Amino acid sequence: MLVRINYLKRIFVISFMINLVGCASFYDKTVAQPAEYHSPQQVDASYNIDGRFSIVNAEKNYYGNFTWEHSLGYDKLSLNSPLGNSVAVITVESGVAELQTSNGHYSGGNLDELLQQQLGFSLPLAYLHYWVQGIPLQNYPVENKLTSGFQQLGWQVEYLQWQDNNHPEILQLVNDNLRIKLLIANWN
């Protein structure tokens, strides 16, 4: 009986590890041949998008789902665990950043510092609303043109797959030890 219990424990642990690896690959999809970069024909002034994300840095990997509401002067980005639990809600309105996590509510003028202190990484949200639409920031030079994107402000921005001519489906950002991948399911 004891041998059977140990056998079942091993089976459970192996199954759990396989599911964990499978879960990570679901959120960090690889593309065999990245799409060739092109400038979108249309850029949306406001949008609502949702999908999956992966954030990988030297200390920890984060995977989950996101929703993002963007309009002029307003951003609300919700990051949820794969099971749907809220990890962080980032709101920026009129230059004031707020961060809601399970540990509390934080606000201030510097979103990068808030995120770094509370989550251990910083998202380039001030630029990301341009990049997520497939365009470089205006008034900032593109440092390097890539087949699948460009490099700007020290970030390598790659569009690995497009939903259509105007909307990226898989966006990857790399800067130093941080890699962010957004797999966008819906554009509204």
mmCIF file of C-alpha atoms in Angstrom:
data_model
loop_
_atom_site.group_PDB
_atom_site.id
_atom_site.type_symbol
_atom_site.label_atom_id
_atom_site.label_comp_id
_atom_site.label_asym_id
_atom_site.label_seq_id
_atom_site.Cartn_x
_atom_site.Cartn_y
_atom_site.Cartn_z
ATOM 1 C CA MET A 1 0.000 0.000 0.000
ATOM 2 C CA LEU A 2 2.839 2.392 0.893
ATOM 3 C CA VAL A 3 4.542 1.643 -2.455
ATOM 4 C CA ARG A 4 1.294 2.511 -4.293
ATOM 5 C CA ILE A 5 0.973 5.850 -2.419
ATOM 6 C CA ASN A 6 4.591 6.791 -3.268
ATOM 7 C CA TYR A 7 3.927 5.831 -6.901
ATOM 8 C CA LEU A 8 0.814 8.023 -6.974
ATOM 9 C CA LYS A 9 2.749 10.927 -5.431
ATOM 10 C CA ARG A 10 5.392 10.654 -8.151
ATOM 11 C CA ILE A 11 2.726 10.552 -10.861
ATOM 12 C CA PHE A 12 1.075 13.640 -9.355
ATOM 13 C CA VAL A 13 4.364 15.577 -9.173
ATOM 14 C CA ILE A 14 5.291 14.644 -12.760
ATOM 15 C CA SER A 15 1.823 15.610 -13.996
ATOM 16 C CA PHE A 16 2.012 18.903 -12.129
ATOM 17 C CA MET A 17 5.420 19.728 -13.636
ATOM 18 C CA ILE A 18 4.218 18.888 -17.168
ATOM 19 C CA ASN A 19 1.188 21.127 -16.699
ATOM 20 C CA LEU A 20 3.366 23.923 -15.318
ATOM 21 C CA VAL A 21 5.663 23.788 -18.347
ATOM 22 C CA GLY A 22 2.639 23.607 -20.656
ATOM 23 C CA CYS A 23 1.086 26.607 -18.913
ATOM 24 C CA ALA A 24 4.240 28.680 -19.377
ATOM 25 C CA SER A 25 4.427 27.863 -23.094
ATOM 26 C CA PHE A 26 0.748 28.866 -23.465
ATOM 27 C CA TYR A 27 1.640 32.343 -22.175
ATOM 28 C CA ASP A 28 5.051 32.621 -23.861
ATOM 29 C CA LYS A 29 4.249 31.496 -27.398
ATOM 30 C CA THR A 30 7.172 31.205 -29.786
ATOM 31 C CA VAL A 31 6.975 32.006 -33.483
ATOM 32 C CA ALA A 32 9.119 30.092 -35.973
ATOM 33 C CA GLN A 33 9.361 32.998 -38.433
ATOM 34 C CA PRO A 34 8.624 36.512 -37.101
ATOM 35 C CA ALA A 35 6.463 38.684 -39.341
ATOM 36 C CA GLU A 36 8.066 41.423 -41.387
ATOM 37 C CA TYR A 37 7.498 44.848 -39.868
ATOM 38 C CA HIS A 38 5.209 47.332 -41.583
ATOM 39 C CA SER A 39 3.647 50.599 -40.454
ATOM 40 C CA PRO A 40 -0.076 50.272 -39.767
ATOM 41 C CA GLN A 41 -2.486 52.101 -42.071
ATOM 42 C CA GLN A 42 -4.636 53.201 -39.132
ATOM 43 C CA VAL A 43 -3.824 54.091 -35.521
ATOM 44 C CA ASP A 44 -6.559 54.071 -32.877
ATOM 45 C CA ALA A 45 -6.870 57.064 -30.529
ATOM 46 C CA SER A 46 -8.447 54.790 -27.928
ATOM 47 C CA TYR A 47 -8.736 51.035 -27.625
ATOM 48 C CA ASN A 48 -9.530 48.119 -25.353
ATOM 49 C CA ILE A 49 -7.371 45.034 -25.766
ATOM 50 C CA ASP A 50 -7.007 41.778 -23.899
ATOM 51 C CA GLY A 51 -4.905 38.672 -24.102
ATOM 52 C CA ARG A 52 -2.031 36.862 -22.404
ATOM 53 C CA PHE A 53 1.318 38.151 -21.189
ATOM 54 C CA SER A 54 4.695 36.917 -20.091
ATOM 55 C CA ILE A 55 7.243 39.043 -18.264
ATOM 56 C CA VAL A 56 10.638 37.438 -17.810
ATOM 57 C CA ASN A 57 13.500 38.961 -15.857
ATOM 58 C CA ALA A 58 16.582 37.589 -14.110
ATOM 59 C CA GLU A 59 14.736 37.041 -10.815
ATOM 60 C CA LYS A 60 11.307 35.753 -11.769
ATOM 61 C CA ASN A 61 8.948 34.896 -14.606
ATOM 62 C CA TYR A 62 5.392 36.227 -14.631
ATOM 63 C CA TYR A 63 2.609 34.759 -16.765
ATOM 64 C CA GLY A 64 -1.064 35.548 -16.980
ATOM 65 C CA ASN A 65 -3.848 37.427 -18.683
ATOM 66 C CA PHE A 66 -4.308 41.145 -19.201
ATOM 67 C CA THR A 67 -6.889 43.737 -20.145
ATOM 68 C CA TRP A 68 -5.913 47.237 -21.180
ATOM 69 C CA GLU A 69 -8.136 50.242 -21.651
ATOM 70 C CA HIS A 70 -6.436 53.218 -23.318
ATOM 71 C CA SER A 71 -7.739 56.669 -24.203
ATOM 72 C CA LEU A 72 -6.239 60.156 -24.300
ATOM 73 C CA GLY A 73 -4.743 60.849 -20.855
ATOM 74 C CA TYR A 74 -5.998 57.566 -19.367
ATOM 75 C CA ASP A 75 -4.642 54.019 -19.143
ATOM 76 C CA LYS A 76 -5.876 51.096 -17.089
ATOM 77 C CA LEU A 77 -3.901 47.866 -17.330
ATOM 78 C CA SER A 78 -5.041 44.839 -15.326
ATOM 79 C CA LEU A 79 -2.668 41.899 -14.895
ATOM 80 C CA ASN A 80 -4.173 38.634 -13.691
ATOM 81 C CA SER A 81 -2.678 35.266 -12.824
ATOM 82 C CA PRO A 82 -3.419 32.276 -15.085
ATOM 83 C CA LEU A 83 -6.152 31.327 -12.583
ATOM 84 C CA GLY A 84 -7.764 34.790 -12.874
ATOM 85 C CA ASN A 85 -6.583 36.297 -9.583
ATOM 86 C CA SER A 86 -5.679 39.967 -9.765
ATOM 87 C CA VAL A 87 -1.917 40.514 -9.610
ATOM 88 C CA ALA A 88 -1.874 44.241 -10.333
ATOM 89 C CA VAL A 89 -4.097 47.005 -11.641
ATOM 90 C CA ILE A 90 -2.164 49.944 -13.037
ATOM 91 C CA THR A 91 -4.049 53.169 -13.661
ATOM 92 C CA VAL A 92 -2.534 56.341 -15.069
ATOM 93 C CA GLU A 93 -4.772 59.387 -15.328
ATOM 94 C CA SER A 94 -3.628 62.966 -15.908
ATOM 95 C CA GLY A 95 -0.033 62.005 -15.103
ATOM 96 C CA VAL A 96 -0.843 60.384 -11.744
ATOM 97 C CA ALA A 97 -0.036 56.677 -11.455
ATOM 98 C CA GLU A 98 -1.871 54.257 -9.176
ATOM 99 C CA LEU A 99 -0.994 50.655 -8.522
ATOM 100 C CA GLN A 100 -3.310 48.206 -6.785
ATOM 101 C CA THR A 101 -1.861 44.859 -5.693
ATOM 102 C CA SER A 102 -2.807 42.274 -3.093
ATOM 103 C CA ASN A 103 -0.330 44.060 -0.789
ATOM 104 C CA GLY A 104 -2.016 47.435 -1.019
ATOM 105 C CA HIS A 105 -2.707 50.599 -2.969
ATOM 106 C CA TYR A 106 0.121 52.869 -4.084
ATOM 107 C CA SER A 107 0.133 56.164 -5.980
ATOM 108 C CA GLY A 108 2.644 58.700 -7.208
ATOM 109 C CA GLY A 109 3.966 60.590 -10.167
ATOM 110 C CA ASN A 110 6.599 58.028 -11.215
ATOM 111 C CA LEU A 111 5.051 54.790 -12.463
ATOM 112 C CA ASP A 112 8.421 53.191 -13.199
ATOM 113 C CA GLU A 113 9.539 53.551 -9.571
ATOM 114 C CA LEU A 114 6.183 52.295 -8.240
ATOM 115 C CA LEU A 115 6.293 49.168 -10.389
ATOM 116 C CA GLN A 116 9.953 48.475 -9.676
ATOM 117 C CA GLN A 117 9.467 48.791 -5.902
ATOM 118 C CA GLN A 118 6.241 46.786 -5.697
ATOM 119 C CA LEU A 119 6.528 44.212 -8.504
ATOM 120 C CA GLY A 120 10.268 43.974 -9.178
ATOM 121 C CA PHE A 121 10.042 45.180 -12.791
ATOM 122 C CA SER A 122 8.963 48.260 -14.690
ATOM 123 C CA LEU A 123 6.695 48.341 -17.748
ATOM 124 C CA PRO A 124 7.300 51.062 -20.349
ATOM 125 C CA LEU A 125 3.636 52.111 -20.211
ATOM 126 C CA ALA A 126 4.440 55.685 -21.305
ATOM 127 C CA TYR A 127 5.691 54.289 -24.639
ATOM 128 C CA LEU A 128 3.792 51.033 -24.844
ATOM 129 C CA HIS A 129 0.543 52.600 -26.025
ATOM 130 C CA TYR A 130 2.373 53.604 -29.228
ATOM 131 C CA TRP A 131 4.320 50.378 -29.633
ATOM 132 C CA VAL A 132 1.302 48.144 -29.063
ATOM 133 C CA GLN A 133 -0.256 49.794 -32.122
ATOM 134 C CA GLY A 134 2.784 49.090 -34.280
ATOM 135 C CA ILE A 135 4.308 52.557 -34.390
ATOM 136 C CA PRO A 136 7.472 54.093 -32.956
ATOM 137 C CA LEU A 137 7.263 57.054 -30.618
ATOM 138 C CA GLN A 138 7.054 60.381 -32.356
ATOM 139 C CA ASN A 139 9.900 62.837 -31.729
ATOM 140 C CA TYR A 140 12.287 60.057 -30.605
ATOM 141 C CA PRO A 141 14.770 58.514 -33.014
ATOM 142 C CA VAL A 142 14.551 54.882 -34.031
ATOM 143 C CA GLU A 143 17.985 53.587 -33.030
ATOM 144 C CA ASN A 144 17.922 50.520 -35.229
ATOM 145 C CA LYS A 145 15.520 49.065 -37.795
ATOM 146 C CA LEU A 146 14.860 45.352 -37.444
ATOM 147 C CA THR A 147 13.205 42.985 -39.893
ATOM 148 C CA SER A 148 10.330 42.460 -37.463
ATOM 149 C CA GLY A 149 10.347 45.859 -35.726
ATOM 150 C CA PHE A 150 12.700 48.527 -34.438
ATOM 151 C CA GLN A 151 14.821 49.595 -31.493
ATOM 152 C CA GLN A 152 13.868 52.756 -29.628
ATOM 153 C CA LEU A 153 14.831 54.221 -26.246
ATOM 154 C CA GLY A 154 16.933 51.122 -25.521
ATOM 155 C CA TRP A 155 13.981 48.746 -26.161
ATOM 156 C CA GLN A 156 13.960 46.189 -28.944
ATOM 157 C CA VAL A 157 10.342 46.194 -30.180
ATOM 158 C CA GLU A 158 9.356 43.213 -32.344
ATOM 159 C CA TYR A 159 6.046 42.374 -33.968
ATOM 160 C CA LEU A 160 6.184 38.613 -34.207
ATOM 161 C CA GLN A 161 2.697 38.194 -35.648
ATOM 162 C CA TRP A 162 -0.091 40.499 -36.896
ATOM 163 C CA GLN A 163 -3.868 40.016 -36.602
ATOM 164 C CA ASP A 164 -4.375 42.245 -39.635
ATOM 165 C CA ASN A 165 -2.529 45.150 -41.300
ATOM 166 C CA ASN A 166 -3.264 47.499 -38.385
ATOM 167 C CA HIS A 167 -3.172 45.389 -35.230
ATOM 168 C CA PRO A 168 -0.289 43.322 -33.850
ATOM 169 C CA GLU A 169 -1.112 39.938 -32.361
ATOM 170 C CA ILE A 170 2.215 39.087 -30.731
ATOM 171 C CA LEU A 171 4.462 41.903 -29.520
ATOM 172 C CA GLN A 172 7.807 41.313 -27.827
ATOM 173 C CA LEU A 173 9.820 43.982 -25.990
ATOM 174 C CA VAL A 174 13.363 43.369 -24.768
ATOM 175 C CA ASN A 175 15.503 45.717 -22.675
ATOM 176 C CA ASP A 176 18.557 44.593 -20.707
ATOM 177 C CA ASN A 177 17.345 41.715 -18.473
ATOM 178 C CA LEU A 178 13.618 42.176 -19.100
ATOM 179 C CA ARG A 179 11.506 40.526 -21.800
ATOM 180 C CA ILE A 180 7.824 41.346 -22.146
ATOM 181 C CA LYS A 181 5.566 39.470 -24.541
ATOM 182 C CA LEU A 182 1.947 40.368 -25.229
ATOM 183 C CA LEU A 183 -0.296 37.920 -27.074
ATOM 184 C CA ILE A 184 -3.241 40.108 -27.996
ATOM 185 C CA ALA A 185 -6.488 38.194 -28.490
ATOM 186 C CA ASN A 186 -8.992 41.024 -29.002
ATOM 187 C CA TRP A 187 -8.876 44.624 -30.239
ATOM 188 C CA ASN A 188 -11.893 46.856 -29.590
#
